[in-house]
XYZ file of C-alpha atoms in Angstrom:
373
model
C 0.000 0.000 0.000
C 1.450 3.336 -1.022
C 1.171 6.444 1.123
C 0.705 9.785 -0.591
C 3.389 12.290 0.412
C 2.345 15.442 2.257
C 4.049 18.625 1.107
C 3.087 20.617 4.215
C 0.636 20.596 7.079
C -1.268 23.396 5.350
C -2.188 21.010 2.554
C -4.290 18.906 4.944
C -8.039 19.400 5.070
C -9.417 21.732 7.744
C -12.045 19.087 8.460
C -9.248 16.704 9.390
C -7.784 19.329 11.709
C -11.169 19.825 13.307
C -11.639 16.091 13.799
C -8.268 15.925 15.546
C -8.848 18.928 17.803
C -12.317 17.897 18.948
C -10.761 14.859 20.646
C -8.569 16.983 22.918
C -9.269 18.265 26.398
C -9.027 21.944 27.311
C -5.339 22.227 28.267
C -4.258 20.159 25.230
C -6.440 22.214 22.887
C -4.991 25.459 24.228
C -1.452 24.114 23.794
C -2.029 22.875 20.235
C -3.461 26.286 19.294
C 0.008 27.746 19.874
C 1.802 25.410 17.450
C 0.788 26.830 14.079
C -1.556 29.294 12.395
C -3.867 26.564 11.074
C -4.454 25.036 14.496
C -4.758 28.493 16.028
C -7.506 29.469 13.598
C -9.513 26.249 13.981
C -9.130 26.202 17.782
C -11.199 29.377 17.939
C -14.290 27.443 16.863
C -16.894 27.734 19.606
C -18.125 24.190 19.020
C -14.740 22.813 20.074
C -14.857 24.673 23.380
C -18.494 23.776 23.859
C -17.470 20.096 23.734
C -14.618 20.749 26.154
C -16.904 22.552 28.614
C -19.501 19.776 28.389
C -16.863 17.183 29.262
C -15.749 19.149 32.332
C -19.104 20.616 33.389
C -22.107 18.485 32.310
C -24.451 21.278 33.394
C -23.320 23.305 30.366
C -25.351 20.916 28.176
C -28.525 22.630 29.360
C -30.028 25.018 26.837
C -30.466 27.838 29.357
C -26.830 27.511 30.412
C -25.699 27.516 26.768
C -27.619 30.764 26.216
C -26.088 32.255 29.365
C -22.540 31.331 28.320
C -23.102 32.744 24.830
C -24.334 36.009 26.344
C -21.193 36.488 28.477
C -18.667 35.883 25.698
C -18.889 32.265 24.583
C -17.544 28.872 25.630
C -13.899 29.671 24.949
C -13.969 32.632 27.336
C -16.043 30.636 29.828
C -13.421 27.875 29.935
C -10.571 30.388 30.268
C -12.372 32.070 33.189
C -13.545 28.983 35.073
C -10.966 26.228 34.570
C -8.167 28.067 36.456
C -8.924 28.373 40.167
C -8.863 31.476 42.337
C -5.579 31.955 44.193
C -4.858 34.611 46.805
C -1.267 35.185 47.899
C -2.108 38.159 50.114
C -2.983 35.760 52.939
C 0.697 35.307 53.754
C 1.055 39.049 54.340
C -1.547 38.988 57.101
C -0.310 39.821 60.598
C -2.167 40.000 63.898
C -0.965 43.530 64.574
C -2.213 44.652 61.188
C -5.710 43.296 61.765
C -8.149 46.192 61.988
C -11.213 45.817 64.148
C -14.547 47.325 63.184
C -14.578 50.859 64.620
C -17.593 51.522 66.848
C -18.112 54.950 65.355
C -18.372 53.781 61.731
C -21.439 55.069 59.962
C -23.533 52.779 57.757
C -22.097 54.441 54.655
C -18.525 53.827 55.869
C -19.267 50.217 56.792
C -21.012 49.281 53.558
C -18.959 51.453 51.228
C -20.216 53.473 48.299
C -24.012 53.067 48.174
C -24.211 54.001 44.503
C -21.715 51.235 43.719
C -23.751 48.719 45.699
C -26.972 49.635 43.909
C -25.383 48.271 40.733
C -25.094 44.816 42.367
C -28.267 42.800 42.806
C -28.746 39.152 43.847
C -30.600 38.450 40.612
C -27.412 39.181 38.631
C -25.784 35.950 39.849
C -26.176 32.408 38.546
C -24.647 29.330 40.194
C -23.600 26.413 37.969
C -22.647 23.397 40.079
C -21.291 19.978 39.091
C -20.293 17.059 41.313
C -18.285 14.051 40.171
C -17.334 10.904 42.015
C -14.390 8.957 40.624
C -14.824 10.711 37.271
C -18.554 10.049 36.974
C -21.047 12.911 37.074
C -23.510 12.407 39.921
C -25.139 15.841 40.178
C -25.575 18.970 38.050
C -27.524 21.923 39.419
C -28.220 25.470 38.257
C -29.489 28.235 40.532
C -30.600 31.601 39.169
C -30.205 34.484 41.586
C -29.819 34.161 45.352
C -32.783 32.643 47.222
C -34.880 34.833 49.518
C -32.921 37.961 48.590
C -35.004 40.981 47.685
C -33.261 43.420 45.364
C -34.573 46.323 47.423
C -32.835 45.229 50.599
C -34.307 43.770 53.778
C -33.100 41.042 56.081
C -30.835 39.415 53.460
C -28.344 42.283 53.481
C -27.867 42.205 57.268
C -28.077 38.450 57.936
C -25.311 35.889 57.351
C -24.969 35.013 53.675
C -25.787 31.412 52.782
C -26.969 29.487 49.717
C -28.537 26.036 50.176
C -28.371 24.675 46.672
C -30.358 21.467 47.147
C -33.319 23.423 48.467
C -33.529 26.079 45.778
C -31.847 24.724 42.620
C -33.904 24.916 39.416
C -36.396 22.098 39.331
C -35.968 21.426 35.633
C -32.611 19.730 36.185
C -32.180 16.275 34.712
C -31.566 14.778 38.158
C -34.285 16.196 40.377
C -34.350 12.997 42.421
C -32.176 12.455 45.467
C -28.437 12.377 44.819
C -27.057 9.071 46.074
C -23.831 7.077 45.928
C -23.672 3.308 46.244
C -21.334 0.357 45.788
C -22.124 0.377 42.073
C -20.665 3.919 41.923
C -17.406 2.775 43.507
C -18.104 2.948 47.251
C -16.677 0.151 49.373
C -19.274 -2.010 51.139
C -19.498 -1.563 54.919
C -21.102 -4.073 57.254
C -21.416 -1.852 60.326
C -20.874 1.759 61.375
C -18.739 0.590 64.287
C -16.235 -0.974 61.929
C -16.302 2.121 59.710
C -15.385 4.254 62.716
C -12.304 2.120 63.208
C -10.930 1.745 59.674
C -12.548 4.753 57.938
C -12.520 2.958 54.601
C -15.790 4.500 53.383
C -14.702 7.956 54.522
C -11.376 7.808 52.659
C -12.991 6.571 49.439
C -15.614 9.314 49.609
C -13.150 12.111 50.363
C -10.628 11.040 47.729
C -13.205 10.418 44.982
C -15.283 13.607 45.141
C -14.797 16.518 42.755
C -16.771 19.775 43.021
C -17.103 22.740 40.692
C -19.191 25.754 41.768
C -19.134 28.398 39.047
C -20.597 31.806 39.801
C -21.669 33.958 36.855
C -22.603 37.624 36.952
C -24.886 38.302 33.993
C -24.600 42.077 34.260
C -20.815 42.409 34.113
C -20.449 39.218 31.991
C -17.856 37.572 34.213
C -17.562 34.095 35.738
C -15.266 32.249 38.146
C -14.992 28.858 39.820
C -15.232 29.275 43.602
C -14.485 25.627 44.390
C -11.151 23.908 44.953
C -11.897 20.878 42.751
C -10.840 18.447 45.518
C -11.799 18.631 49.228
C -9.803 20.894 51.539
C -10.868 19.140 54.737
C -13.752 17.270 56.269
C -15.247 15.674 59.325
C -16.634 12.166 59.624
C -19.392 10.970 61.932
C -20.609 14.511 62.584
C -23.102 15.762 63.681
C -24.471 12.216 63.845
C -22.746 8.863 63.541
C -23.954 8.421 59.959
C -23.010 11.863 58.594
C -19.908 12.854 56.628
C -19.085 16.545 56.093
C -16.674 17.534 53.319
C -15.519 21.097 52.690
C -14.310 22.724 49.492
C -13.685 26.410 48.874
C -11.346 29.250 48.037
C -9.836 32.397 49.533
C -11.430 35.575 48.172
C -10.153 39.163 48.351
C -12.127 41.568 50.540
C -9.894 44.614 50.329
C -11.720 47.848 51.207
C -14.774 45.735 52.058
C -13.844 44.056 55.367
C -11.047 44.813 57.853
C -9.598 41.304 57.430
C -8.950 42.040 53.714
C -9.580 38.364 52.804
C -12.399 35.895 53.454
C -12.923 32.206 52.914
C -15.634 30.908 50.621
C -16.745 27.653 52.264
C -18.594 25.082 50.177
C -20.050 22.343 52.349
C -21.121 18.935 51.069
C -22.784 16.567 53.518
C -23.571 12.896 52.945
C -25.584 10.556 55.169
C -25.407 6.758 55.279
C -28.899 5.465 54.480
C -28.118 1.763 53.954
C -25.364 -0.649 54.971
C -24.750 -4.266 54.028
C -26.071 -5.785 57.253
C -29.501 -4.276 56.551
C -29.855 -6.359 53.399
C -29.054 -3.452 51.019
C -25.859 -2.318 49.342
C -24.012 0.503 51.061
C -25.682 3.776 50.021
C -24.992 7.431 50.814
C -27.413 10.303 50.260
C -26.381 13.922 49.602
C -28.207 15.978 52.251
C -26.505 19.374 51.980
C -24.683 21.460 49.402
C -24.187 25.022 50.553
C -22.056 28.156 50.267
C -21.158 30.702 52.901
C -18.446 33.304 53.504
C -16.431 33.666 56.705
C -13.876 36.256 57.767
C -10.617 35.611 59.600
C -12.332 35.447 62.983
C -14.789 32.826 61.751
C -17.715 35.254 61.626
C -20.224 34.857 58.817
C -20.219 37.709 56.291
C -23.581 39.391 55.792
C -25.450 39.416 52.492
C -24.590 42.981 51.567
C -20.824 42.593 51.919
C -20.984 39.140 50.331
C -22.356 40.582 47.099
C -19.406 42.996 46.959
C -16.914 40.211 47.649
C -18.413 37.830 45.099
C -18.380 40.527 42.448
C -14.697 41.283 43.112
C -13.882 37.563 43.084
C -14.968 37.290 39.452
C -12.034 39.459 38.357
C -9.321 38.382 40.812
C -6.144 36.395 40.078
C -6.413 32.715 39.068
C -3.963 29.910 38.487
C -3.822 26.579 36.672
C -1.286 25.421 39.250
C -3.480 23.399 41.606
C -0.796 23.095 44.286
C -0.518 26.893 44.404
C -4.279 27.167 44.964
C -4.261 24.574 47.751
C -1.267 26.274 49.351
C -3.153 29.573 49.579
C -6.131 27.810 51.213
C -3.899 26.052 53.741
C -2.084 29.312 54.422
C -5.421 30.932 55.239
C -6.240 28.140 57.703
C -2.792 28.463 59.279
C -3.104 32.229 59.733
C -6.651 31.838 61.044
C -5.462 29.325 63.655
C -2.613 31.638 64.662
C -5.137 34.441 65.082
C -7.306 32.278 67.339
C -4.299 31.245 69.431
C -3.149 34.850 69.762
C -6.612 35.936 70.871
C -6.724 33.128 73.430
C -3.329 34.168 74.788
C -4.426 37.793 74.892
C -7.622 36.905 76.735
C -5.669 34.669 79.109
C -3.268 37.518 79.914
C -6.230 39.824 80.481
C -7.901 37.303 82.779
C -4.660 36.891 84.749
C -4.325 40.665 85.056
C -7.901 40.973 86.303
C -7.343 38.232 88.894
C -4.112 39.806 90.138
C -5.772 43.215 90.300
C -8.615 41.743 92.319
C -6.214 40.048 94.721
C -4.202 43.245 95.099
C -7.349 45.274 95.762
C -8.548 42.701 98.317
C -5.230 42.671 100.166
C -5.031 46.481 100.122
C -8.531 46.720 101.564
C -7.781 44.396 104.475
C -4.395 46.017 105.057
C -6.048 49.367 105.795
C -8.887 47.770 107.677
C -6.603 45.864 110.004
Protein backbone atom coordinates (compact mmCIF):
# COMPACT_ATOMS: atom_id res chain seq x y z
CA UNK A 1 0.00 0.00 0.00
CA UNK A 2 1.45 3.34 -1.02
CA UNK A 3 1.17 6.44 1.12
CA UNK A 4 0.71 9.79 -0.59
CA UNK A 5 3.39 12.29 0.41
CA UNK A 6 2.34 15.44 2.26
CA UNK A 7 4.05 18.63 1.11
CA UNK A 8 3.09 20.62 4.22
CA UNK A 9 0.64 20.60 7.08
CA UNK A 10 -1.27 23.40 5.35
CA UNK A 11 -2.19 21.01 2.55
CA UNK A 12 -4.29 18.91 4.94
CA UNK A 13 -8.04 19.40 5.07
CA UNK A 14 -9.42 21.73 7.74
CA UNK A 15 -12.04 19.09 8.46
CA UNK A 16 -9.25 16.70 9.39
CA UNK A 17 -7.78 19.33 11.71
CA UNK A 18 -11.17 19.82 13.31
CA UNK A 19 -11.64 16.09 13.80
CA UNK A 20 -8.27 15.92 15.55
CA UNK A 21 -8.85 18.93 17.80
CA UNK A 22 -12.32 17.90 18.95
CA UNK A 23 -10.76 14.86 20.65
CA UNK A 24 -8.57 16.98 22.92
CA UNK A 25 -9.27 18.27 26.40
CA UNK A 26 -9.03 21.94 27.31
CA UNK A 27 -5.34 22.23 28.27
CA UNK A 28 -4.26 20.16 25.23
CA UNK A 29 -6.44 22.21 22.89
CA UNK A 30 -4.99 25.46 24.23
CA UNK A 31 -1.45 24.11 23.79
CA UNK A 32 -2.03 22.88 20.23
CA UNK A 33 -3.46 26.29 19.29
CA UNK A 34 0.01 27.75 19.87
CA UNK A 35 1.80 25.41 17.45
CA UNK A 36 0.79 26.83 14.08
CA UNK A 37 -1.56 29.29 12.39
CA UNK A 38 -3.87 26.56 11.07
CA UNK A 39 -4.45 25.04 14.50
CA UNK A 40 -4.76 28.49 16.03
CA UNK A 41 -7.51 29.47 13.60
CA UNK A 42 -9.51 26.25 13.98
CA UNK A 43 -9.13 26.20 17.78
CA UNK A 44 -11.20 29.38 17.94
CA UNK A 45 -14.29 27.44 16.86
CA UNK A 46 -16.89 27.73 19.61
CA UNK A 47 -18.12 24.19 19.02
CA UNK A 48 -14.74 22.81 20.07
CA UNK A 49 -14.86 24.67 23.38
CA UNK A 50 -18.49 23.78 23.86
CA UNK A 51 -17.47 20.10 23.73
CA UNK A 52 -14.62 20.75 26.15
CA UNK A 53 -16.90 22.55 28.61
CA UNK A 54 -19.50 19.78 28.39
CA UNK A 55 -16.86 17.18 29.26
CA UNK A 56 -15.75 19.15 32.33
CA UNK A 57 -19.10 20.62 33.39
CA UNK A 58 -22.11 18.49 32.31
CA UNK A 59 -24.45 21.28 33.39
CA UNK A 60 -23.32 23.31 30.37
CA UNK A 61 -25.35 20.92 28.18
CA UNK A 62 -28.52 22.63 29.36
CA UNK A 63 -30.03 25.02 26.84
CA UNK A 64 -30.47 27.84 29.36
CA UNK A 65 -26.83 27.51 30.41
CA UNK A 66 -25.70 27.52 26.77
CA UNK A 67 -27.62 30.76 26.22
CA UNK A 68 -26.09 32.25 29.37
CA UNK A 69 -22.54 31.33 28.32
CA UNK A 70 -23.10 32.74 24.83
CA UNK A 71 -24.33 36.01 26.34
CA UNK A 72 -21.19 36.49 28.48
CA UNK A 73 -18.67 35.88 25.70
CA UNK A 74 -18.89 32.27 24.58
CA UNK A 75 -17.54 28.87 25.63
CA UNK A 76 -13.90 29.67 24.95
CA UNK A 77 -13.97 32.63 27.34
CA UNK A 78 -16.04 30.64 29.83
CA UNK A 79 -13.42 27.87 29.94
CA UNK A 80 -10.57 30.39 30.27
CA UNK A 81 -12.37 32.07 33.19
CA UNK A 82 -13.54 28.98 35.07
CA UNK A 83 -10.97 26.23 34.57
CA UNK A 84 -8.17 28.07 36.46
CA UNK A 85 -8.92 28.37 40.17
CA UNK A 86 -8.86 31.48 42.34
CA UNK A 87 -5.58 31.96 44.19
CA UNK A 88 -4.86 34.61 46.81
CA UNK A 89 -1.27 35.19 47.90
CA UNK A 90 -2.11 38.16 50.11
CA UNK A 91 -2.98 35.76 52.94
CA UNK A 92 0.70 35.31 53.75
CA UNK A 93 1.05 39.05 54.34
CA UNK A 94 -1.55 38.99 57.10
CA UNK A 95 -0.31 39.82 60.60
CA UNK A 96 -2.17 40.00 63.90
CA UNK A 97 -0.97 43.53 64.57
CA UNK A 98 -2.21 44.65 61.19
CA UNK A 99 -5.71 43.30 61.76
CA UNK A 100 -8.15 46.19 61.99
CA UNK A 101 -11.21 45.82 64.15
CA UNK A 102 -14.55 47.33 63.18
CA UNK A 103 -14.58 50.86 64.62
CA UNK A 104 -17.59 51.52 66.85
CA UNK A 105 -18.11 54.95 65.36
CA UNK A 106 -18.37 53.78 61.73
CA UNK A 107 -21.44 55.07 59.96
CA UNK A 108 -23.53 52.78 57.76
CA UNK A 109 -22.10 54.44 54.66
CA UNK A 110 -18.53 53.83 55.87
CA UNK A 111 -19.27 50.22 56.79
CA UNK A 112 -21.01 49.28 53.56
CA UNK A 113 -18.96 51.45 51.23
CA UNK A 114 -20.22 53.47 48.30
CA UNK A 115 -24.01 53.07 48.17
CA UNK A 116 -24.21 54.00 44.50
CA UNK A 117 -21.72 51.24 43.72
CA UNK A 118 -23.75 48.72 45.70
CA UNK A 119 -26.97 49.63 43.91
CA UNK A 120 -25.38 48.27 40.73
CA UNK A 121 -25.09 44.82 42.37
CA UNK A 122 -28.27 42.80 42.81
CA UNK A 123 -28.75 39.15 43.85
CA UNK A 124 -30.60 38.45 40.61
CA UNK A 125 -27.41 39.18 38.63
CA UNK A 126 -25.78 35.95 39.85
CA UNK A 127 -26.18 32.41 38.55
CA UNK A 128 -24.65 29.33 40.19
CA UNK A 129 -23.60 26.41 37.97
CA UNK A 130 -22.65 23.40 40.08
CA UNK A 131 -21.29 19.98 39.09
CA UNK A 132 -20.29 17.06 41.31
CA UNK A 133 -18.28 14.05 40.17
CA UNK A 134 -17.33 10.90 42.02
CA UNK A 135 -14.39 8.96 40.62
CA UNK A 136 -14.82 10.71 37.27
CA UNK A 137 -18.55 10.05 36.97
CA UNK A 138 -21.05 12.91 37.07
CA UNK A 139 -23.51 12.41 39.92
CA UNK A 140 -25.14 15.84 40.18
CA UNK A 141 -25.58 18.97 38.05
CA UNK A 142 -27.52 21.92 39.42
CA UNK A 143 -28.22 25.47 38.26
CA UNK A 144 -29.49 28.23 40.53
CA UNK A 145 -30.60 31.60 39.17
CA UNK A 146 -30.20 34.48 41.59
CA UNK A 147 -29.82 34.16 45.35
CA UNK A 148 -32.78 32.64 47.22
CA UNK A 149 -34.88 34.83 49.52
CA UNK A 150 -32.92 37.96 48.59
CA UNK A 151 -35.00 40.98 47.68
CA UNK A 152 -33.26 43.42 45.36
CA UNK A 153 -34.57 46.32 47.42
CA UNK A 154 -32.84 45.23 50.60
CA UNK A 155 -34.31 43.77 53.78
CA UNK A 156 -33.10 41.04 56.08
CA UNK A 157 -30.84 39.41 53.46
CA UNK A 158 -28.34 42.28 53.48
CA UNK A 159 -27.87 42.21 57.27
CA UNK A 160 -28.08 38.45 57.94
CA UNK A 161 -25.31 35.89 57.35
CA UNK A 162 -24.97 35.01 53.67
CA UNK A 163 -25.79 31.41 52.78
CA UNK A 164 -26.97 29.49 49.72
CA UNK A 165 -28.54 26.04 50.18
CA UNK A 166 -28.37 24.68 46.67
CA UNK A 167 -30.36 21.47 47.15
CA UNK A 168 -33.32 23.42 48.47
CA UNK A 169 -33.53 26.08 45.78
CA UNK A 170 -31.85 24.72 42.62
CA UNK A 171 -33.90 24.92 39.42
CA UNK A 172 -36.40 22.10 39.33
CA UNK A 173 -35.97 21.43 35.63
CA UNK A 174 -32.61 19.73 36.19
CA UNK A 175 -32.18 16.27 34.71
CA UNK A 176 -31.57 14.78 38.16
CA UNK A 177 -34.29 16.20 40.38
CA UNK A 178 -34.35 13.00 42.42
CA UNK A 179 -32.18 12.45 45.47
CA UNK A 180 -28.44 12.38 44.82
CA UNK A 181 -27.06 9.07 46.07
CA UNK A 182 -23.83 7.08 45.93
CA UNK A 183 -23.67 3.31 46.24
CA UNK A 184 -21.33 0.36 45.79
CA UNK A 185 -22.12 0.38 42.07
CA UNK A 186 -20.66 3.92 41.92
CA UNK A 187 -17.41 2.78 43.51
CA UNK A 188 -18.10 2.95 47.25
CA UNK A 189 -16.68 0.15 49.37
CA UNK A 190 -19.27 -2.01 51.14
CA UNK A 191 -19.50 -1.56 54.92
CA UNK A 192 -21.10 -4.07 57.25
CA UNK A 193 -21.42 -1.85 60.33
CA UNK A 194 -20.87 1.76 61.37
CA UNK A 195 -18.74 0.59 64.29
CA UNK A 196 -16.23 -0.97 61.93
CA UNK A 197 -16.30 2.12 59.71
CA UNK A 198 -15.39 4.25 62.72
CA UNK A 199 -12.30 2.12 63.21
CA UNK A 200 -10.93 1.74 59.67
CA UNK A 201 -12.55 4.75 57.94
CA UNK A 202 -12.52 2.96 54.60
CA UNK A 203 -15.79 4.50 53.38
CA UNK A 204 -14.70 7.96 54.52
CA UNK A 205 -11.38 7.81 52.66
CA UNK A 206 -12.99 6.57 49.44
CA UNK A 207 -15.61 9.31 49.61
CA UNK A 208 -13.15 12.11 50.36
CA UNK A 209 -10.63 11.04 47.73
CA UNK A 210 -13.21 10.42 44.98
CA UNK A 211 -15.28 13.61 45.14
CA UNK A 212 -14.80 16.52 42.75
CA UNK A 213 -16.77 19.78 43.02
CA UNK A 214 -17.10 22.74 40.69
CA UNK A 215 -19.19 25.75 41.77
CA UNK A 216 -19.13 28.40 39.05
CA UNK A 217 -20.60 31.81 39.80
CA UNK A 218 -21.67 33.96 36.86
CA UNK A 219 -22.60 37.62 36.95
CA UNK A 220 -24.89 38.30 33.99
CA UNK A 221 -24.60 42.08 34.26
CA UNK A 222 -20.81 42.41 34.11
CA UNK A 223 -20.45 39.22 31.99
CA UNK A 224 -17.86 37.57 34.21
CA UNK A 225 -17.56 34.10 35.74
CA UNK A 226 -15.27 32.25 38.15
CA UNK A 227 -14.99 28.86 39.82
CA UNK A 228 -15.23 29.27 43.60
CA UNK A 229 -14.48 25.63 44.39
CA UNK A 230 -11.15 23.91 44.95
CA UNK A 231 -11.90 20.88 42.75
CA UNK A 232 -10.84 18.45 45.52
CA UNK A 233 -11.80 18.63 49.23
CA UNK A 234 -9.80 20.89 51.54
CA UNK A 235 -10.87 19.14 54.74
CA UNK A 236 -13.75 17.27 56.27
CA UNK A 237 -15.25 15.67 59.32
CA UNK A 238 -16.63 12.17 59.62
CA UNK A 239 -19.39 10.97 61.93
CA UNK A 240 -20.61 14.51 62.58
CA UNK A 241 -23.10 15.76 63.68
CA UNK A 242 -24.47 12.22 63.85
CA UNK A 243 -22.75 8.86 63.54
CA UNK A 244 -23.95 8.42 59.96
CA UNK A 245 -23.01 11.86 58.59
CA UNK A 246 -19.91 12.85 56.63
CA UNK A 247 -19.08 16.54 56.09
CA UNK A 248 -16.67 17.53 53.32
CA UNK A 249 -15.52 21.10 52.69
CA UNK A 250 -14.31 22.72 49.49
CA UNK A 251 -13.68 26.41 48.87
CA UNK A 252 -11.35 29.25 48.04
CA UNK A 253 -9.84 32.40 49.53
CA UNK A 254 -11.43 35.57 48.17
CA UNK A 255 -10.15 39.16 48.35
CA UNK A 256 -12.13 41.57 50.54
CA UNK A 257 -9.89 44.61 50.33
CA UNK A 258 -11.72 47.85 51.21
CA UNK A 259 -14.77 45.74 52.06
CA UNK A 260 -13.84 44.06 55.37
CA UNK A 261 -11.05 44.81 57.85
CA UNK A 262 -9.60 41.30 57.43
CA UNK A 263 -8.95 42.04 53.71
CA UNK A 264 -9.58 38.36 52.80
CA UNK A 265 -12.40 35.89 53.45
CA UNK A 266 -12.92 32.21 52.91
CA UNK A 267 -15.63 30.91 50.62
CA UNK A 268 -16.74 27.65 52.26
CA UNK A 269 -18.59 25.08 50.18
CA UNK A 270 -20.05 22.34 52.35
CA UNK A 271 -21.12 18.93 51.07
CA UNK A 272 -22.78 16.57 53.52
CA UNK A 273 -23.57 12.90 52.94
CA UNK A 274 -25.58 10.56 55.17
CA UNK A 275 -25.41 6.76 55.28
CA UNK A 276 -28.90 5.47 54.48
CA UNK A 277 -28.12 1.76 53.95
CA UNK A 278 -25.36 -0.65 54.97
CA UNK A 279 -24.75 -4.27 54.03
CA UNK A 280 -26.07 -5.78 57.25
CA UNK A 281 -29.50 -4.28 56.55
CA UNK A 282 -29.85 -6.36 53.40
CA UNK A 283 -29.05 -3.45 51.02
CA UNK A 284 -25.86 -2.32 49.34
CA UNK A 285 -24.01 0.50 51.06
CA UNK A 286 -25.68 3.78 50.02
CA UNK A 287 -24.99 7.43 50.81
CA UNK A 288 -27.41 10.30 50.26
CA UNK A 289 -26.38 13.92 49.60
CA UNK A 290 -28.21 15.98 52.25
CA UNK A 291 -26.51 19.37 51.98
CA UNK A 292 -24.68 21.46 49.40
CA UNK A 293 -24.19 25.02 50.55
CA UNK A 294 -22.06 28.16 50.27
CA UNK A 295 -21.16 30.70 52.90
CA UNK A 296 -18.45 33.30 53.50
CA UNK A 297 -16.43 33.67 56.71
CA UNK A 298 -13.88 36.26 57.77
CA UNK A 299 -10.62 35.61 59.60
CA UNK A 300 -12.33 35.45 62.98
CA UNK A 301 -14.79 32.83 61.75
CA UNK A 302 -17.71 35.25 61.63
CA UNK A 303 -20.22 34.86 58.82
CA UNK A 304 -20.22 37.71 56.29
CA UNK A 305 -23.58 39.39 55.79
CA UNK A 306 -25.45 39.42 52.49
CA UNK A 307 -24.59 42.98 51.57
CA UNK A 308 -20.82 42.59 51.92
CA UNK A 309 -20.98 39.14 50.33
CA UNK A 310 -22.36 40.58 47.10
CA UNK A 311 -19.41 43.00 46.96
CA UNK A 312 -16.91 40.21 47.65
CA UNK A 313 -18.41 37.83 45.10
CA UNK A 314 -18.38 40.53 42.45
CA UNK A 315 -14.70 41.28 43.11
CA UNK A 316 -13.88 37.56 43.08
CA UNK A 317 -14.97 37.29 39.45
CA UNK A 318 -12.03 39.46 38.36
CA UNK A 319 -9.32 38.38 40.81
CA UNK A 320 -6.14 36.39 40.08
CA UNK A 321 -6.41 32.72 39.07
CA UNK A 322 -3.96 29.91 38.49
CA UNK A 323 -3.82 26.58 36.67
CA UNK A 324 -1.29 25.42 39.25
CA UNK A 325 -3.48 23.40 41.61
CA UNK A 326 -0.80 23.09 44.29
CA UNK A 327 -0.52 26.89 44.40
CA UNK A 328 -4.28 27.17 44.96
CA UNK A 329 -4.26 24.57 47.75
CA UNK A 330 -1.27 26.27 49.35
CA UNK A 331 -3.15 29.57 49.58
CA UNK A 332 -6.13 27.81 51.21
CA UNK A 333 -3.90 26.05 53.74
CA UNK A 334 -2.08 29.31 54.42
CA UNK A 335 -5.42 30.93 55.24
CA UNK A 336 -6.24 28.14 57.70
CA UNK A 337 -2.79 28.46 59.28
CA UNK A 338 -3.10 32.23 59.73
CA UNK A 339 -6.65 31.84 61.04
CA UNK A 340 -5.46 29.32 63.65
CA UNK A 341 -2.61 31.64 64.66
CA UNK A 342 -5.14 34.44 65.08
CA UNK A 343 -7.31 32.28 67.34
CA UNK A 344 -4.30 31.24 69.43
CA UNK A 345 -3.15 34.85 69.76
CA UNK A 346 -6.61 35.94 70.87
CA UNK A 347 -6.72 33.13 73.43
CA UNK A 348 -3.33 34.17 74.79
CA UNK A 349 -4.43 37.79 74.89
CA UNK A 350 -7.62 36.90 76.74
CA UNK A 351 -5.67 34.67 79.11
CA UNK A 352 -3.27 37.52 79.91
CA UNK A 353 -6.23 39.82 80.48
CA UNK A 354 -7.90 37.30 82.78
CA UNK A 355 -4.66 36.89 84.75
CA UNK A 356 -4.32 40.67 85.06
CA UNK A 357 -7.90 40.97 86.30
CA UNK A 358 -7.34 38.23 88.89
CA UNK A 359 -4.11 39.81 90.14
CA UNK A 360 -5.77 43.21 90.30
CA UNK A 361 -8.61 41.74 92.32
CA UNK A 362 -6.21 40.05 94.72
CA UNK A 363 -4.20 43.24 95.10
CA UNK A 364 -7.35 45.27 95.76
CA UNK A 365 -8.55 42.70 98.32
CA UNK A 366 -5.23 42.67 100.17
CA UNK A 367 -5.03 46.48 100.12
CA UNK A 368 -8.53 46.72 101.56
CA UNK A 369 -7.78 44.40 104.47
CA UNK A 370 -4.39 46.02 105.06
CA UNK A 371 -6.05 49.37 105.80
CA UNK A 372 -8.89 47.77 107.68
CA UNK A 373 -6.60 45.86 110.00
